[in-house]
mmCIF file with all atom_site columns, C-alpha atoms in Angstrom:
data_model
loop_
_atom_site.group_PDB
_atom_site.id
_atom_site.type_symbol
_atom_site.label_atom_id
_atom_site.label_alt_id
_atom_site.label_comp_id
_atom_site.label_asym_id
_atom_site.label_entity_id
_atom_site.label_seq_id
_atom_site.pdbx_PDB_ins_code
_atom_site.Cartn_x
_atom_site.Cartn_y
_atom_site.Cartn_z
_atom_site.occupancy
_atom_site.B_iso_or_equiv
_atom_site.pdbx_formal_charge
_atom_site.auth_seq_id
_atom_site.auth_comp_id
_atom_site.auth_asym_id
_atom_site.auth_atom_id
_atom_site.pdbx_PDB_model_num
ATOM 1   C CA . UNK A 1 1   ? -30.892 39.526 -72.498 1.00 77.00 ? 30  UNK A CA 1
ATOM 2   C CA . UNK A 1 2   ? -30.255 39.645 -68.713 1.00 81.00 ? 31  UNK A CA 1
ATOM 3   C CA . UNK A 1 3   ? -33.115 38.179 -67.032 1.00 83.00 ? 32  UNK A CA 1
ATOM 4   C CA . UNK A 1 4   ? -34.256 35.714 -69.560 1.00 88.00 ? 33  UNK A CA 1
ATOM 5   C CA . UNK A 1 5   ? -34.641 32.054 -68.137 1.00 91.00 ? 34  UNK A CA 1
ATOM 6   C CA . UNK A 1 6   ? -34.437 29.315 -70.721 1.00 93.00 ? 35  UNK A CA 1
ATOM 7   C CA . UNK A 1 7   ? -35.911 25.589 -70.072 1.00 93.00 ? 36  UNK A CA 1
ATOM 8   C CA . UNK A 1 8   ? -33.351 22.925 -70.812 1.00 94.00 ? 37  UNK A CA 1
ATOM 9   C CA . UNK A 1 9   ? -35.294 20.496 -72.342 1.00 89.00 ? 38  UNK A CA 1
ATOM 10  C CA . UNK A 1 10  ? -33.107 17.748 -72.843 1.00 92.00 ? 39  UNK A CA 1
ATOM 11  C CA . UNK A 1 11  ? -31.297 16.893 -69.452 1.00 94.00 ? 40  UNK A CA 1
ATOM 12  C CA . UNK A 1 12  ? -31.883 14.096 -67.965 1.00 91.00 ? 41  UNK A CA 1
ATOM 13  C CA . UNK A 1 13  ? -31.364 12.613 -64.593 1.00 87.00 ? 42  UNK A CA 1
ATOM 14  C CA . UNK A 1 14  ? -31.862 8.949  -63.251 1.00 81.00 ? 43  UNK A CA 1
ATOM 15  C CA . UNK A 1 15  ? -35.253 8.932  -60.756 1.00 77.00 ? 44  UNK A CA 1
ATOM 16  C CA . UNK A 1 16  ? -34.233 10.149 -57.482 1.00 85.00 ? 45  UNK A CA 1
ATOM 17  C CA . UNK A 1 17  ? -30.593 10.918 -58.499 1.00 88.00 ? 46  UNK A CA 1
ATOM 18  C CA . UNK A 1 18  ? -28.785 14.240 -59.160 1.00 93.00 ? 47  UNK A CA 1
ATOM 19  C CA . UNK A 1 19  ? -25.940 12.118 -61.609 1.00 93.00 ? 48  UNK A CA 1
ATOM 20  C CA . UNK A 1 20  ? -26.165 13.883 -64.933 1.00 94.00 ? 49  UNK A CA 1
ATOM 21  C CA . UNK A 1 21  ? -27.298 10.963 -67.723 1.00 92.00 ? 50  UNK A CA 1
ATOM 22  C CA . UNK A 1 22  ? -25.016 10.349 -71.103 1.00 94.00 ? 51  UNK A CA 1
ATOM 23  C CA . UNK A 1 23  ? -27.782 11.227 -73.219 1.00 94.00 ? 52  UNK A CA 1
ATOM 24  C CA . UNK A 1 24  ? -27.849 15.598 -71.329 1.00 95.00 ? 53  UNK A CA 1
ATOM 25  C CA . UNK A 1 25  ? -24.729 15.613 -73.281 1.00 95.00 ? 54  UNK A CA 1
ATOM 26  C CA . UNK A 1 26  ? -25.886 16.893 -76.632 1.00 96.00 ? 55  UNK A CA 1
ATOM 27  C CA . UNK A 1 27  ? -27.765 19.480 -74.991 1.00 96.00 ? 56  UNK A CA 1
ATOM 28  C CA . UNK A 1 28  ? -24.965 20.425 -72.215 1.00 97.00 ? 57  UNK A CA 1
ATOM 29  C CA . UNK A 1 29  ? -22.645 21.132 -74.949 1.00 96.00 ? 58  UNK A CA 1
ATOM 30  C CA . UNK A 1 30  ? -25.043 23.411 -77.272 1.00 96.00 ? 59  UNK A CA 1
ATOM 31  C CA . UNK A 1 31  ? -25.248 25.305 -73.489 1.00 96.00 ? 60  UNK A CA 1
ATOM 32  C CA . UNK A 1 32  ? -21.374 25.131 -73.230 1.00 96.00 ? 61  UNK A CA 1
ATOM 33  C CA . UNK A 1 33  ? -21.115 26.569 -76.777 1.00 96.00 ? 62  UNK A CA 1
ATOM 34  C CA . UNK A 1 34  ? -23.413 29.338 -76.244 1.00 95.00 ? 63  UNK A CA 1
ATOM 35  C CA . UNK A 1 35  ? -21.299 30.271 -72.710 1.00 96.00 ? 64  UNK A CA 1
ATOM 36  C CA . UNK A 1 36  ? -18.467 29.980 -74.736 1.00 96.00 ? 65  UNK A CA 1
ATOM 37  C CA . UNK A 1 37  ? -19.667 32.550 -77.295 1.00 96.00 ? 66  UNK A CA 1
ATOM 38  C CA . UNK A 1 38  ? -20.473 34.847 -75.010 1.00 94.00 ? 67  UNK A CA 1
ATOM 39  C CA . UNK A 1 39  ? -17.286 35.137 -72.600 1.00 93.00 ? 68  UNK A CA 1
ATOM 40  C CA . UNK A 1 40  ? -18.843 37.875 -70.454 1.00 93.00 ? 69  UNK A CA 1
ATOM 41  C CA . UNK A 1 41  ? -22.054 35.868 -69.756 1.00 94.00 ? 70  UNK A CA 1
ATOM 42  C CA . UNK A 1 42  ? -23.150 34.808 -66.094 1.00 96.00 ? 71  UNK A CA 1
ATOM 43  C CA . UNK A 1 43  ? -25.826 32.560 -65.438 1.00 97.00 ? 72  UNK A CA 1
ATOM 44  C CA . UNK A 1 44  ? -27.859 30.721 -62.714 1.00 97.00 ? 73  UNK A CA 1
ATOM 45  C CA . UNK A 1 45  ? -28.661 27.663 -63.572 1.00 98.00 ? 74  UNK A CA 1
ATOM 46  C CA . UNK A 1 46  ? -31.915 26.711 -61.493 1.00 97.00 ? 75  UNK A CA 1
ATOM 47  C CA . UNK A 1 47  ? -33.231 23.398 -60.646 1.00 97.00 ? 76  UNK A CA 1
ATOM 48  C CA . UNK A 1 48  ? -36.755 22.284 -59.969 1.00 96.00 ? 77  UNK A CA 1
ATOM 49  C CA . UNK A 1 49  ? -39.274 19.172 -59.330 1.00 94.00 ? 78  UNK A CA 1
ATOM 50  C CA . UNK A 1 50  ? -42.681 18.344 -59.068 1.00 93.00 ? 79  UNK A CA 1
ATOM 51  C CA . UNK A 1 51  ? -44.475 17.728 -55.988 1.00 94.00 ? 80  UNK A CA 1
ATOM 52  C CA . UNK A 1 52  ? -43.741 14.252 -54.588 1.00 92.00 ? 81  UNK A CA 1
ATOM 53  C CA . UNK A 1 53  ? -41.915 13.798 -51.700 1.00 92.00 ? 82  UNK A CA 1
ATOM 54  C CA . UNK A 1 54  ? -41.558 16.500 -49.012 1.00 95.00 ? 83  UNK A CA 1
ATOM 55  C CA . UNK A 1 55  ? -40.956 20.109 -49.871 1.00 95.00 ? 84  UNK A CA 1
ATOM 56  C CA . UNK A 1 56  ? -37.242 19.603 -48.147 1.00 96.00 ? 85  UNK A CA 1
ATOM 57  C CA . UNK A 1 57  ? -36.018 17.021 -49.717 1.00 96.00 ? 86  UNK A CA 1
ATOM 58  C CA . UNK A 1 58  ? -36.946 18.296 -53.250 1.00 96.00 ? 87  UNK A CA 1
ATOM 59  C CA . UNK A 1 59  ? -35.400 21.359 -52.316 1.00 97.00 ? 88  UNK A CA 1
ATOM 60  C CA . UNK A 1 60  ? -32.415 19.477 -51.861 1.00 97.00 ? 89  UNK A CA 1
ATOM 61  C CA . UNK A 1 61  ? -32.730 17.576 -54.957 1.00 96.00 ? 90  UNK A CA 1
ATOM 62  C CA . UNK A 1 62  ? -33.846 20.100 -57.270 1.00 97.00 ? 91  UNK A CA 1
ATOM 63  C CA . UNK A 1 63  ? -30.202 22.189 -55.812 1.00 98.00 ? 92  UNK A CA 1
ATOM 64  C CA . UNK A 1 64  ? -27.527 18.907 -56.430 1.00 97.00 ? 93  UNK A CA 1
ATOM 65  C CA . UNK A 1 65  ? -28.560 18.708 -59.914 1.00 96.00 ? 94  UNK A CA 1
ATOM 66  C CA . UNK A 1 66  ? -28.281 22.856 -60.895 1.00 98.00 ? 95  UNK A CA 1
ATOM 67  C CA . UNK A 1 67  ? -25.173 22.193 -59.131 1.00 98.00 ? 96  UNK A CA 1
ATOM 68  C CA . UNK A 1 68  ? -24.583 18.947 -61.497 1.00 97.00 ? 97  UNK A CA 1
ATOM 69  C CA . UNK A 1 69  ? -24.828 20.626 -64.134 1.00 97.00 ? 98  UNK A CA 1
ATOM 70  C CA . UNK A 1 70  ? -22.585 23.242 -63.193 1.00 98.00 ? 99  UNK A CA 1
ATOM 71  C CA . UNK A 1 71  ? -19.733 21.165 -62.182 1.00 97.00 ? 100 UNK A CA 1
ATOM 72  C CA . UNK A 1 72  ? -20.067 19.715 -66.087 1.00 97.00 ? 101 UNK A CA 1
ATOM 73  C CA . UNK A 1 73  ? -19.502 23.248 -67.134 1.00 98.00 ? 102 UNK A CA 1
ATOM 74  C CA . UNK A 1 74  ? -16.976 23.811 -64.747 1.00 98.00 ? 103 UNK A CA 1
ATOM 75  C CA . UNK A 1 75  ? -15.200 20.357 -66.179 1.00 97.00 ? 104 UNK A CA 1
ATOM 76  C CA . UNK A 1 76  ? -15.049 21.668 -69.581 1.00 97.00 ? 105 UNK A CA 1
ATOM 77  C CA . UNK A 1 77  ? -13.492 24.609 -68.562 1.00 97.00 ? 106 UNK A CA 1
ATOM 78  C CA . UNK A 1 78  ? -15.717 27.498 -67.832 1.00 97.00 ? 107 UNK A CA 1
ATOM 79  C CA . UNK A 1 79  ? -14.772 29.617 -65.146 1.00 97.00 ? 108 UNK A CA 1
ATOM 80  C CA . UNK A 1 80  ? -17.153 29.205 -61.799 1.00 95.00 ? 109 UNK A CA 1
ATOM 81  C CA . UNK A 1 81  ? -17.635 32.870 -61.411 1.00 96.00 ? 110 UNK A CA 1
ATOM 82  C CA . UNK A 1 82  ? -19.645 32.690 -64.232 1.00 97.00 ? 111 UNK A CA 1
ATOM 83  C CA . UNK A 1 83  ? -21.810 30.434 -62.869 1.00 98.00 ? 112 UNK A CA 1
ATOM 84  C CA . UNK A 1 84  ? -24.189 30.185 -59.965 1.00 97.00 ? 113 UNK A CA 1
ATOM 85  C CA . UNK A 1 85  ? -26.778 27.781 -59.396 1.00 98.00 ? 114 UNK A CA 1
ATOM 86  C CA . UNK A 1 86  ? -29.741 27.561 -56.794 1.00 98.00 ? 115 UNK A CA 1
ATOM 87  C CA . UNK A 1 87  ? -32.503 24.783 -56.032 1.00 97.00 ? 116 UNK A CA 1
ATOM 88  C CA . UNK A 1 88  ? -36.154 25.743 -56.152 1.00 97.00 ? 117 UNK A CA 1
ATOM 89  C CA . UNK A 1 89  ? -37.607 22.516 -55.544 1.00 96.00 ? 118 UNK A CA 1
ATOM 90  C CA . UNK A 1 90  ? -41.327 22.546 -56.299 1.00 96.00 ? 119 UNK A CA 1
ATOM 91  C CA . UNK A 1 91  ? -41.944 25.876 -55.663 1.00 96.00 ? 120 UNK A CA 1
ATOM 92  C CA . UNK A 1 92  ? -42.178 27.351 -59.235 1.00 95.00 ? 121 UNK A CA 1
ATOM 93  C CA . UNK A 1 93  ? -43.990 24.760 -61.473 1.00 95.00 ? 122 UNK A CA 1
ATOM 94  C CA . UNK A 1 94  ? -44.451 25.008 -65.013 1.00 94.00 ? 123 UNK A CA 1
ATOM 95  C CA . UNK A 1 95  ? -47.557 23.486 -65.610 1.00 95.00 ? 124 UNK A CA 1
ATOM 96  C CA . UNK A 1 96  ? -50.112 21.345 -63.358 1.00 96.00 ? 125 UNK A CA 1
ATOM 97  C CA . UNK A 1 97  ? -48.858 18.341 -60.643 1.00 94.00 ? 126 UNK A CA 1
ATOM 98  C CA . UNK A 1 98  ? -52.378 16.493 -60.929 1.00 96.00 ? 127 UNK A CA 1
ATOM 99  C CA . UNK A 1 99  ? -51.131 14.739 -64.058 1.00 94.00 ? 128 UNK A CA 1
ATOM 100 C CA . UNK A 1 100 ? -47.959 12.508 -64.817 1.00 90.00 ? 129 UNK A CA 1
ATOM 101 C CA . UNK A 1 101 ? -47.245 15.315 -68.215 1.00 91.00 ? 130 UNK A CA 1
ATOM 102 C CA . UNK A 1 102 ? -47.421 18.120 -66.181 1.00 91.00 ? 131 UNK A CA 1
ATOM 103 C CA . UNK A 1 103 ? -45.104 16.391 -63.194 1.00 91.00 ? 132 UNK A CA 1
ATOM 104 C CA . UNK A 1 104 ? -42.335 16.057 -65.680 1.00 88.00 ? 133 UNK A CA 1
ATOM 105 C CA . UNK A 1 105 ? -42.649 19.191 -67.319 1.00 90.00 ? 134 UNK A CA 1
ATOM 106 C CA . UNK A 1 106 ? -41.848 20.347 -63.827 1.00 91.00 ? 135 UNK A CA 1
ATOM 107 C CA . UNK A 1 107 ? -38.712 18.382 -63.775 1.00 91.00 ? 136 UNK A CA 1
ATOM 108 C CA . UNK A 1 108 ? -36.295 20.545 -65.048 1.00 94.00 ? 137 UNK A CA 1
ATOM 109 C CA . UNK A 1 109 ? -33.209 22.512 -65.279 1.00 96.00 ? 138 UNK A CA 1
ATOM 110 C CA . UNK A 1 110 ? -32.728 26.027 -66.966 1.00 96.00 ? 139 UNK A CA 1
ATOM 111 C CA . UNK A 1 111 ? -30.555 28.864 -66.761 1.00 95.00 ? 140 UNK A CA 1
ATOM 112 C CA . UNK A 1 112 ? -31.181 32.664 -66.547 1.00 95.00 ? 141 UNK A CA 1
ATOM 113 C CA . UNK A 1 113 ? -28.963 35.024 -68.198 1.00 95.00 ? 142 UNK A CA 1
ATOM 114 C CA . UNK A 1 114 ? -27.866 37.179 -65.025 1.00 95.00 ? 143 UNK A CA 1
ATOM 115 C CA . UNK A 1 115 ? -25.455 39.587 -66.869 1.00 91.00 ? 144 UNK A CA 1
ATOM 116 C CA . UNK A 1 116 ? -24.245 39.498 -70.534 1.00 83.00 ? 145 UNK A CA 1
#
């Protein structure tokens, strides 16, 4: 339903990098299947980090790789209006930065169904 946000659990980026890693495929193409099922669906897809570094640059990391994994949608042939993505850095974490767990539970990428 509109408004739901789903974690992506399985996409992976190289430390420090915003280049998508072979082994987000599986899970990039059970997202491309599930846009492709539903050919009226637009989604954000949102990324975010945990707390190292400064607040600017993670915004600016957590925003390349949403728009990463947009451009693989994009490249399999989903159309970009259907797709929007935004960076919100550290700003919305899942769980607790004090511990290395809780860091990389706030490394992540979902989407939010917008319209469906």
């Amino acid at each position: 339903t509109a408004g739901s946000k789903i974690v992506l659990n399985n996409i992976f980026f190289d430390f420090d990098m915003a280049t998508l890693r072979p082994e987000s495929t599986a899970e990039l193409n059970r997202l491309l299947k599930l846009i492709n099922d539903n050919t009226s669906m637009i989604i954000e897809i949102s990324g975010h980090t945990d707390n190292k570094g400064s607040d600017k640059y993670n915004q600016k990391l957590s925003e390349n790789r949403a728009k990463a994994v947009v451009d693989y949608l994009t490249e399999k042939g989903i159309n970009k209006e259907r797709l929007q993505f935004k960076g919100y850095g550290e700003i919305e974490p899942m769980a607790s930065n004090e511990t290395e767990e809780g860091q990389q539970l706030n490394r992540r990428i979902e989407f939010k169904i917008l319209s469906k």
